[in-house]
Tab-separated table of C-alpha atoms and ligand atoms in Angstrom:
chain	number	residue	atom	x	y	z
A	1	MET	CA	-1.987	-35.235	-0.827
A	2	LEU	CA	0.470	-32.788	-2.360
A	3	ILE	CA	1.762	-29.428	-1.192
A	4	LEU	CA	2.040	-27.218	-4.262
A	5	SER	CA	5.221	-25.206	-3.950
A	6	CYS	CA	6.233	-24.857	-7.602
A	7	SER	CA	5.453	-21.309	-8.744
A	8	SER	CA	4.358	-22.322	-12.256
A	9	LYS	CA	1.900	-24.884	-10.835
A	10	LEU	CA	0.562	-22.304	-8.399
A	11	ARG	CA	0.061	-19.821	-11.253
A	12	LEU	CA	-1.720	-22.488	-13.282
A	13	LEU	CA	-3.948	-23.271	-10.302
A	14	GLU	CA	-4.749	-19.568	-9.897
A	15	GLY	CA	-5.921	-19.442	-13.529
A	16	LEU	CA	-8.096	-22.530	-13.072
A	17	LEU	CA	-9.660	-21.128	-9.907
A	18	GLN	CA	-10.318	-17.813	-11.642
A	19	ARG	CA	-12.400	-19.619	-14.241
A	20	GLY	CA	-14.517	-21.126	-11.455
A	21	LEU	CA	-15.415	-17.788	-9.811
A	22	PRO	CA	-17.401	-17.001	-7.727
A	23	GLU	CA	-17.639	-20.535	-6.313
A	24	THR	CA	-13.847	-20.744	-5.902
A	25	LEU	CA	-13.803	-17.794	-3.494
A	26	PRO	CA	-12.197	-17.550	-0.937
A	27	VAL	CA	-9.569	-20.116	-2.028
A	28	TYR	CA	-8.870	-18.075	-5.151
A	29	GLY	CA	-8.027	-15.014	-3.022
A	30	ALA	CA	-5.755	-17.077	-0.761
A	31	VAL	CA	-3.864	-18.576	-3.725
A	32	MET	CA	-3.476	-15.107	-5.246
A	33	HIS	CA	-1.839	-13.870	-2.045
A	34	VAL	CA	0.441	-16.941	-1.964
A	35	ASN	CA	1.519	-16.065	-5.520
A	36	ARG	CA	2.183	-12.433	-4.577
A	37	GLY	CA	4.631	-12.628	-1.703
A	38	ASN	CA	2.567	-14.832	0.615
A	39	PRO	CA	2.207	-12.279	3.435
A	40	ALA	CA	0.245	-14.633	5.718
A	41	GLY	CA	2.617	-17.599	5.281
A	42	GLN	CA	-0.009	-19.895	3.734
A	43	GLU	CA	0.510	-23.075	1.725
A	44	VAL	CA	-1.652	-24.809	-0.857
A	45	LEU	CA	-2.625	-28.495	-0.766
A	46	VAL	CA	-4.336	-30.583	-3.456
A	47	ASP	CA	-5.383	-34.221	-3.471
A	48	SER	CA	-3.607	-34.819	-6.784
A	49	TRP	CA	-2.051	-32.874	-9.652
A	50	PRO	CA	-2.706	-31.735	-12.361
A	51	GLU	CA	-6.196	-33.235	-11.974
A	52	PHE	CA	-7.417	-32.172	-8.549
A	53	LYS	CA	-10.713	-32.611	-6.759
A	54	ILE	CA	-9.955	-30.443	-3.742
A	55	VAL	CA	-7.778	-27.430	-2.981
A	56	LEU	CA	-7.038	-26.528	0.625
A	57	THR	CA	-5.077	-23.514	1.848
A	58	ARG	CA	-3.656	-23.487	5.377
A	59	PRO	CA	-0.927	-21.799	7.436
A	60	ARG	CA	2.524	-23.217	6.665
A	61	ARG	CA	3.476	-25.654	9.426
A	62	GLU	CA	6.682	-23.745	10.168
A	63	VAL	CA	4.729	-20.502	10.697
A	64	ALA	CA	4.498	-20.309	14.475
A	65	CYS	CA	0.872	-20.035	15.533
A	66	ASP	CA	-0.617	-20.157	18.996
A	67	PRO	CA	-2.588	-23.467	18.958
A	68	GLY	CA	-5.595	-21.654	20.432
A	69	ASN	CA	-5.590	-18.783	17.952
A	70	TYR	CA	-8.416	-19.650	15.615
A	71	CYS	CA	-8.314	-16.125	14.174
A	72	ALA	CA	-4.901	-16.541	12.550
A	73	ASN	CA	-5.127	-20.310	12.002
A	74	LEU	CA	-7.107	-19.874	8.779
A	75	TYR	CA	-7.910	-22.576	6.227
A	76	SER	CA	-9.978	-22.250	3.052
A	77	ALA	CA	-11.340	-25.015	0.829
A	78	PHE	CA	-12.782	-25.525	-2.645
A	79	TYR	CA	-13.756	-28.999	-3.858
A	80	GLN	CA	-15.036	-30.532	-7.051
A	81	GLU	CA	-15.920	-33.801	-5.292
A	82	GLU	CA	-17.243	-33.864	-1.762
A	83	GLY	CA	-15.729	-37.310	-1.139
A	84	ALA	CA	-12.255	-35.969	-1.926
A	85	CYS	CA	-12.875	-33.044	0.417
A	86	ARG	CA	-13.900	-35.431	3.194
A	87	ALA	CA	-10.859	-37.647	2.648
A	88	LEU	CA	-8.398	-34.739	2.719
A	89	LEU	CA	-9.891	-32.880	5.690
A	90	ARG	CA	-10.029	-36.119	7.701
A	91	SER	CA	-6.292	-36.551	7.323
A	92	SER	CA	-4.254	-35.136	10.177
A	93	HIS	CA	-1.476	-34.521	7.648
A	94	ALA	CA	-3.734	-31.927	6.009
A	95	VAL	CA	-5.552	-30.474	9.034
A	96	ASP	CA	-4.240	-30.261	12.584
A	97	TRP	CA	-7.423	-31.053	14.514
A	98	SER	CA	-5.618	-30.697	17.851
A	99	GLN	CA	-5.455	-26.918	17.290
A	100	ALA	CA	-8.232	-24.348	17.106
A	101	PHE	CA	-8.804	-23.155	13.545
A	102	GLN	CA	-11.317	-21.615	11.167
A	103	ILE	CA	-12.106	-22.877	7.689
A	104	GLN	CA	-13.909	-20.875	5.014
A	105	GLY	CA	-15.615	-21.876	1.783
A	106	LEU	CA	-18.657	-21.228	-0.377
A	107	GLN	CA	-19.909	-24.783	-0.777
A	108	ASP	CA	-22.691	-26.281	1.327
A	109	GLY	CA	-20.928	-29.663	1.557
A	110	LEU	CA	-18.020	-28.102	3.464
A	111	CYS	CA	-20.241	-27.590	6.510
A	112	GLU	CA	-21.427	-31.145	6.517
A	113	VAL	CA	-17.921	-32.557	6.062
A	114	VAL	CA	-16.358	-30.426	8.824
A	115	ARG	CA	-19.215	-31.119	11.247
A	116	ASP	CA	-19.053	-34.877	10.593
A	117	ILE	CA	-15.302	-35.047	11.166
A	118	ALA	CA	-15.559	-32.811	14.250
A	119	ARG	CA	-18.232	-35.106	15.720
A	120	VAL	CA	-16.017	-38.157	15.273
A	121	ARG	CA	-13.009	-36.333	16.711
A	122	GLY	CA	-14.991	-34.850	19.614
A	123	VAL	CA	-14.183	-31.203	18.862
A	124	ASP	CA	-16.575	-28.237	18.830
A	125	VAL	CA	-17.691	-26.390	15.671
A	126	GLU	CA	-19.439	-23.021	15.404
A	127	THR	CA	-20.924	-22.245	11.984
A	128	TYR	CA	-21.323	-18.705	10.645
A	129	GLN	CA	-23.128	-18.016	7.384
A	130	TYR	CA	-22.630	-14.967	5.182
A	131	GLN	CA	-23.835	-13.565	1.913
A	132	THR	CA	-21.075	-12.993	-0.595
A	133	LEU	CA	-21.133	-9.653	-2.382
A	134	LEU	CA	-18.860	-9.422	-5.416
A	135	HIS	CA	-18.253	-6.410	-7.633
A	136	PRO	CA	-18.647	-7.293	-11.332
A	137	ASP	CA	-16.657	-4.314	-12.649
A	138	PRO	CA	-14.472	-2.525	-10.061
A	139	PRO	CA	-13.249	0.251	-12.434
A	140	ALA	CA	-16.907	1.297	-12.822
A	141	MET	CA	-17.338	1.718	-9.066
A	142	PRO	CA	-18.275	5.284	-8.100
A	143	GLN	CA	-15.358	6.977	-6.333
A	144	HIS	CA	-16.272	9.315	-3.462
A	145	ARG	CA	-13.970	11.896	-1.923
A	146	PRO	CA	-13.337	12.041	1.829
A	147	GLY	CA	-15.569	14.506	3.695
A	148	LYS	CA	-14.265	17.978	4.560
A	149	GLY	CA	-11.181	17.915	6.803
A	150	LEU	CA	-10.816	14.127	6.608
A	151	THR	CA	-7.725	12.350	5.268
A	152	LEU	CA	-7.658	8.975	3.551
A	153	ALA	CA	-4.796	6.762	4.818
A	154	PRO	CA	-3.882	3.109	5.404
A	155	VAL	CA	-4.784	1.893	8.903
A	156	SER	CA	-1.810	2.130	11.280
A	157	SER	CA	-0.808	-0.458	13.893
A	158	ALA	CA	-1.092	2.439	16.372
A	159	HIS	CA	-4.879	2.104	15.991
A	160	VAL	CA	-5.144	-1.639	16.496
A	161	ALA	CA	-6.478	-1.313	20.069
A	162	LEU	CA	-9.342	0.898	18.835
A	163	LEU	CA	-10.208	-1.643	16.139
A	164	ASN	CA	-10.088	-4.491	18.648
A	165	ASP	CA	-12.207	-2.637	21.223
A	166	THR	CA	-14.907	-1.604	18.739
A	167	TRP	CA	-15.144	-5.053	17.114
A	168	ASP	CA	-18.146	-6.740	18.752
A	169	PHE	CA	-16.428	-10.091	18.493
A	170	GLY	CA	-12.895	-8.973	19.326
A	171	GLY	CA	-11.619	-7.719	22.645
A	172	ASN	CA	-9.130	-10.513	23.299
A	173	SER	CA	-5.402	-10.939	22.670
A	174	TRP	CA	-5.888	-13.292	19.710
A	175	SER	CA	-8.177	-10.879	17.901
A	176	LEU	CA	-5.715	-8.067	18.677
A	177	HIS	CA	-2.805	-9.967	17.121
A	178	TYR	CA	-4.920	-11.027	14.158
A	179	LEU	CA	-6.030	-7.444	13.455
A	180	ASP	CA	-2.425	-6.297	13.748
A	181	LEU	CA	-1.379	-8.959	11.210
A	182	LEU	CA	-4.037	-7.726	8.789
A	183	ILE	CA	-3.018	-4.094	9.270
A	184	ARG	CA	0.680	-4.825	8.736
A	185	HIS	CA	0.434	-7.197	5.772
A	186	PHE	CA	-2.731	-6.473	3.780
A	187	PRO	CA	-4.256	-3.397	2.112
A	188	SER	CA	-6.427	-1.297	4.417
A	189	ALA	CA	-7.927	2.186	4.462
A	190	CYS	CA	-9.248	4.606	7.060
A	191	LEU	CA	-10.462	8.194	7.351
A	192	LEU	CA	-8.569	10.353	9.828
A	193	THR	CA	-9.747	13.539	11.506
A	194	PRO	CA	-7.378	16.561	11.427
A	195	GLU	CA	-6.210	15.371	14.879
A	196	GLY	CA	-5.262	11.977	13.377
A	197	HIS	CA	-8.094	9.923	14.904
A	198	PRO	CA	-9.687	7.256	12.687
A	199	ILE	CA	-13.484	7.526	12.362
A	200	SER	CA	-14.062	4.826	9.743
A	201	TRP	CA	-11.966	1.920	8.456
A	202	THR	CA	-11.905	-1.222	6.335
A	203	LEU	CA	-9.314	-3.999	6.175
A	204	THR	CA	-8.635	-6.913	3.831
A	205	ASP	CA	-7.534	-10.398	4.836
A	206	PRO	CA	-5.509	-13.463	3.733
A	207	VAL	CA	-8.349	-14.586	1.415
A	208	ALA	CA	-8.408	-11.065	-0.136
A	209	SER	CA	-11.872	-10.286	1.216
A	210	LEU	CA	-12.897	-6.816	2.385
A	211	THR	CA	-13.380	-7.215	6.108
A	212	HIS	CA	-13.771	-5.404	9.440
A	213	GLY	CA	-15.601	-2.411	7.989
A	214	TYR	CA	-16.550	-0.012	10.771
A	215	THR	CA	-17.685	3.596	11.194
A	216	LEU	CA	-17.826	5.157	14.652
A	217	PRO	CA	-21.507	5.479	15.654
A	218	GLY	CA	-21.567	9.305	15.608
A	219	HIS	CA	-20.318	9.355	12.004
A	220	ARG	CA	-22.572	6.764	10.359
A	221	GLY	CA	-24.845	7.361	7.386
A	222	GLN	CA	-22.493	9.936	5.803
A	223	GLY	CA	-21.015	7.611	3.172
A	224	HIS	CA	-17.592	7.270	4.881
A	225	ILE	CA	-17.363	3.527	4.340
A	226	ARG	CA	-18.086	3.992	0.640
A	227	VAL	CA	-15.061	6.294	0.279
A	228	LEU	CA	-12.894	3.584	1.822
A	229	ILE	CA	-14.314	0.676	-0.147
A	230	GLY	CA	-13.910	2.637	-3.380
A	231	ALA	CA	-10.252	3.354	-2.576
A	232	LEU	CA	-9.468	-0.217	-1.521
A	233	ALA	CA	-11.336	-1.690	-4.479
A	234	ALA	CA	-9.184	0.342	-6.884
A	235	GLN	CA	-6.048	-0.875	-5.095
A	236	LEU	CA	-7.140	-4.531	-5.114
A	237	HIS	CA	-8.268	-4.419	-8.730
A	238	ALA	CA	-4.965	-2.853	-9.849
A	239	CYS	CA	-3.217	-5.951	-8.424
A	240	GLY	CA	-5.699	-8.287	-10.142
A	241	PHE	CA	-7.680	-9.280	-7.038
A	242	PRO	CA	-11.436	-9.811	-7.050
A	243	VAL	CA	-13.357	-7.251	-4.996
A	244	TYR	CA	-15.708	-9.012	-2.617
A	245	ALA	CA	-16.967	-9.202	0.945
A	246	GLY	CA	-18.941	-11.538	3.176
A	247	VAL	CA	-21.810	-9.873	5.030
A	248	LEU	CA	-24.206	-11.258	7.603
A	249	PRO	CA	-27.656	-11.579	5.991
A	250	GLU	CA	-29.174	-9.330	8.674
A	251	ASN	CA	-26.573	-6.542	8.299
A	252	GLU	CA	-28.621	-4.147	6.180
A	253	PRO	CA	-26.353	-1.061	6.535
A	254	SER	CA	-23.374	-3.017	5.140
A	255	GLN	CA	-25.419	-4.442	2.310
A	256	ARG	CA	-26.844	-1.024	1.424
A	257	SER	CA	-23.357	0.506	1.272
A	258	LEU	CA	-22.113	-2.290	-0.997
A	259	HIS	CA	-25.179	-2.342	-3.246
A	260	ARG	CA	-24.919	1.424	-3.739
A	261	LEU	CA	-21.353	0.851	-4.956
A	262	GLY	CA	-22.554	-1.741	-7.474
A	263	PHE	CA	-21.734	-4.990	-5.635
A	264	HIS	CA	-23.947	-7.966	-6.514
A	265	THR	CA	-25.149	-10.474	-3.949
A	266	GLN	CA	-24.116	-13.962	-5.089
A	267	PRO	CA	-26.435	-16.955	-4.873
A	268	GLY	CA	-25.980	-19.292	-1.915
A	269	LEU	CA	-24.057	-18.649	1.272
A	270	SER	CA	-20.455	-18.616	2.348
A	271	TYR	CA	-19.411	-20.489	5.450
A	272	GLN	CA	-16.963	-19.905	8.222
A	273	LEU	CA	-16.554	-22.868	10.548
A	274	VAL	CA	-14.681	-22.241	13.778
A	275	VAL	CA	-13.293	-25.466	15.244
A	276	THR	CA	-12.064	-25.611	18.832
A	277	PRO	CA	-10.732	-28.662	20.672
A	278	LYS	CA	-12.684	-29.551	23.803
A	279	PRO	CA	-10.836	-28.736	27.044
A	280	THR	CA	-9.045	-31.694	28.582
A	281	GLN	CA	-7.571	-31.894	32.048
A	282	GLY	CA	-4.009	-30.675	32.258
A	283	GLN	CA	-4.097	-28.892	28.901
A	284	PRO	CA	-2.750	-25.339	28.806
A	285	ALA	CA	-5.468	-22.681	28.515
A	286	SER	CA	-4.259	-21.670	25.059
A	287	VAL	CA	-5.502	-24.892	23.477
A	288	GLN	CA	-8.765	-25.062	25.373
A	289	GLY	CA	-10.817	-23.049	22.927
A	290	PRO	CA	-11.559	-19.358	22.451
A	291	ALA	CA	-10.045	-16.787	24.771
A	292	PRO	CA	-12.631	-14.875	26.778
A	293	SER	CA	-13.873	-11.909	24.773
A	294	SER	CA	-16.113	-8.967	25.519
A	295	GLY	CA	-18.630	-9.860	22.851
A	296	GLY	CA	-18.905	-13.645	22.723
A	297	GLN	CA	-18.036	-15.473	19.540
A	298	LEU	CA	-15.907	-14.203	16.748
A	299	ARG	CA	-17.011	-13.119	13.332
A	300	PHE	CA	-14.355	-12.254	10.815
A	301	HIS	CA	-15.456	-12.487	7.298
A	302	SER	CA	-17.764	-9.534	7.270
A	303	LEU	CA	-17.421	-6.088	5.871
B	1	LIG	C1	-21.928	-0.951	8.241
B	1	LIG	C2	-21.194	0.366	8.502
B	1	LIG	C3	-19.694	0.105	8.405
B	1	LIG	C4	-21.613	1.402	7.450
B	1	LIG	O1	-20.787	2.557	7.607
B	1	LIG	P1	-21.309	4.034	7.151
B	1	LIG	O2	-20.083	4.882	7.033
B	1	LIG	O3	-22.372	4.489	8.048
B	1	LIG	O4	-21.906	3.696	5.719
B	1	LIG	P2	-22.949	4.554	4.858
B	1	LIG	O5	-22.848	6.007	5.186
B	1	LIG	O6	-22.748	4.110	3.457
B	1	LIG	O7	-24.376	4.083	5.375
B	1	LIG	C5	-24.812	2.776	5.100
B	1	LIG	C6	-26.224	2.606	5.605
B	1	LIG	O8	-26.234	2.768	7.033
B	1	LIG	C7	-27.558	3.198	7.414
B	1	LIG	N1	-27.462	4.441	8.245
B	1	LIG	C8	-27.700	5.699	7.876
B	1	LIG	N2	-27.547	6.534	8.918
B	1	LIG	C9	-27.201	5.776	9.947
B	1	LIG	C10	-26.903	6.060	11.305
B	1	LIG	N3	-26.929	7.302	11.781
B	1	LIG	N4	-26.565	5.025	12.111
B	1	LIG	C11	-26.526	3.763	11.616
B	1	LIG	N5	-26.791	3.434	10.345
B	1	LIG	C12	-27.118	4.438	9.517
B	1	LIG	C13	-28.341	3.453	6.192
B	1	LIG	O9	-29.117	2.304	5.917
B	1	LIG	C14	-27.265	3.615	5.150
B	1	LIG	O10	-27.672	3.286	3.874
B	1	LIG	P3	-28.366	4.454	2.936
B	1	LIG	O11	-27.392	5.587	2.863
B	1	LIG	O12	-28.558	3.754	1.638
B	1	LIG	O13	-29.629	4.836	3.626
B	1	LIG	C15	-21.560	0.959	9.898
B	1	LIG	O14	-22.968	0.984	10.015
B	1	LIG	C16	-20.966	0.174	11.061
B	1	LIG	O15	-19.844	0.436	11.477
B	1	LIG	N6	-21.726	-0.791	11.628
B	1	LIG	C17	-21.253	-1.598	12.755
B	1	LIG	C18	-20.166	-2.549	12.350
B	1	LIG	C19	-20.622	-3.437	11.261
B	1	LIG	O16	-21.740	-3.946	11.236
B	1	LIG	N7	-19.709	-3.655	10.339
B	1	LIG	C20	-19.919	-4.563	9.291
B	1	LIG	C21	-19.573	-5.933	9.796
B	1	LIG	S1	-20.762	-7.154	9.427
């Protein structure tokens, strides 16, 4: 196992992952962010170099993270050989299985590997499946103007409580801190009323995916989210990022918005596996699994 810290190797890896798109999402997005200032404090692991069979991104060990915060404790994986993926993820040098974390990837084998290791280690896994929608040509995306009286702006940390309260799967302190991290460090966009209240917003995350799209119920069906996605897509594309999102298969409004903008649904599914250690007597609450939330389990990787 190697931690890639040399900038020329990381650039080379980025180029190799780009050639493997879309299968290399979301690892490609994570490596791109690492190579552009590393706002989430991630690091990149490979089994060997320059020939590698697995790439894993994870939070740097020195980046303080609440051991129960599976929102911020984000890993992503891309493998060329499932056996190499299994060997690396099994290693406690690569993955800290005593903490809660989420791992994302587009390959079916990732689910099987994570579930197998979790079973042996006696930890819980929740699996979420998404469709990946990728834009083939962001400059060709139709650009819509904000509706009358509305202003386009980045999301402000002042609005994080609103985002956390309206997120079905938020409502706890971990999701609040995670949303605040996204707002402060990654591109985002919202539409503000003349009074300065956001009515629609979209964020992006450490794997460079569009995420947390939301329009207040009274304002839906007026194309607001399309204004925001168009603006963010232009921003992401100008920095060389792919423009993509993960959407729950049953979320038709999200899919309609994205299809109308020219996104293509990719074959297969993307996976988000949320791993939480089982509670043990005497353990502090913060490592005993998800904090209580208003809406049940968390979902992140969705527009
Ligand atoms: C998905 C969502 C962000 C779309 O925002 P929006 O600003 O309404 O987007 P659009 O105006 O482009 O409308 C998208 C689709 O919503 C549907 N829609 C239209 N009017 C609607 C209404 N009054 N209420 C709900 N949905 C409506 C339509 O299917 C529409 O597609 P169409 O214009 O091709 O008919 C919004 O529905 C939402 O916030 N949903 C809840 C949160 C969510 O699911 N977020 C995505 C995470 S998976």
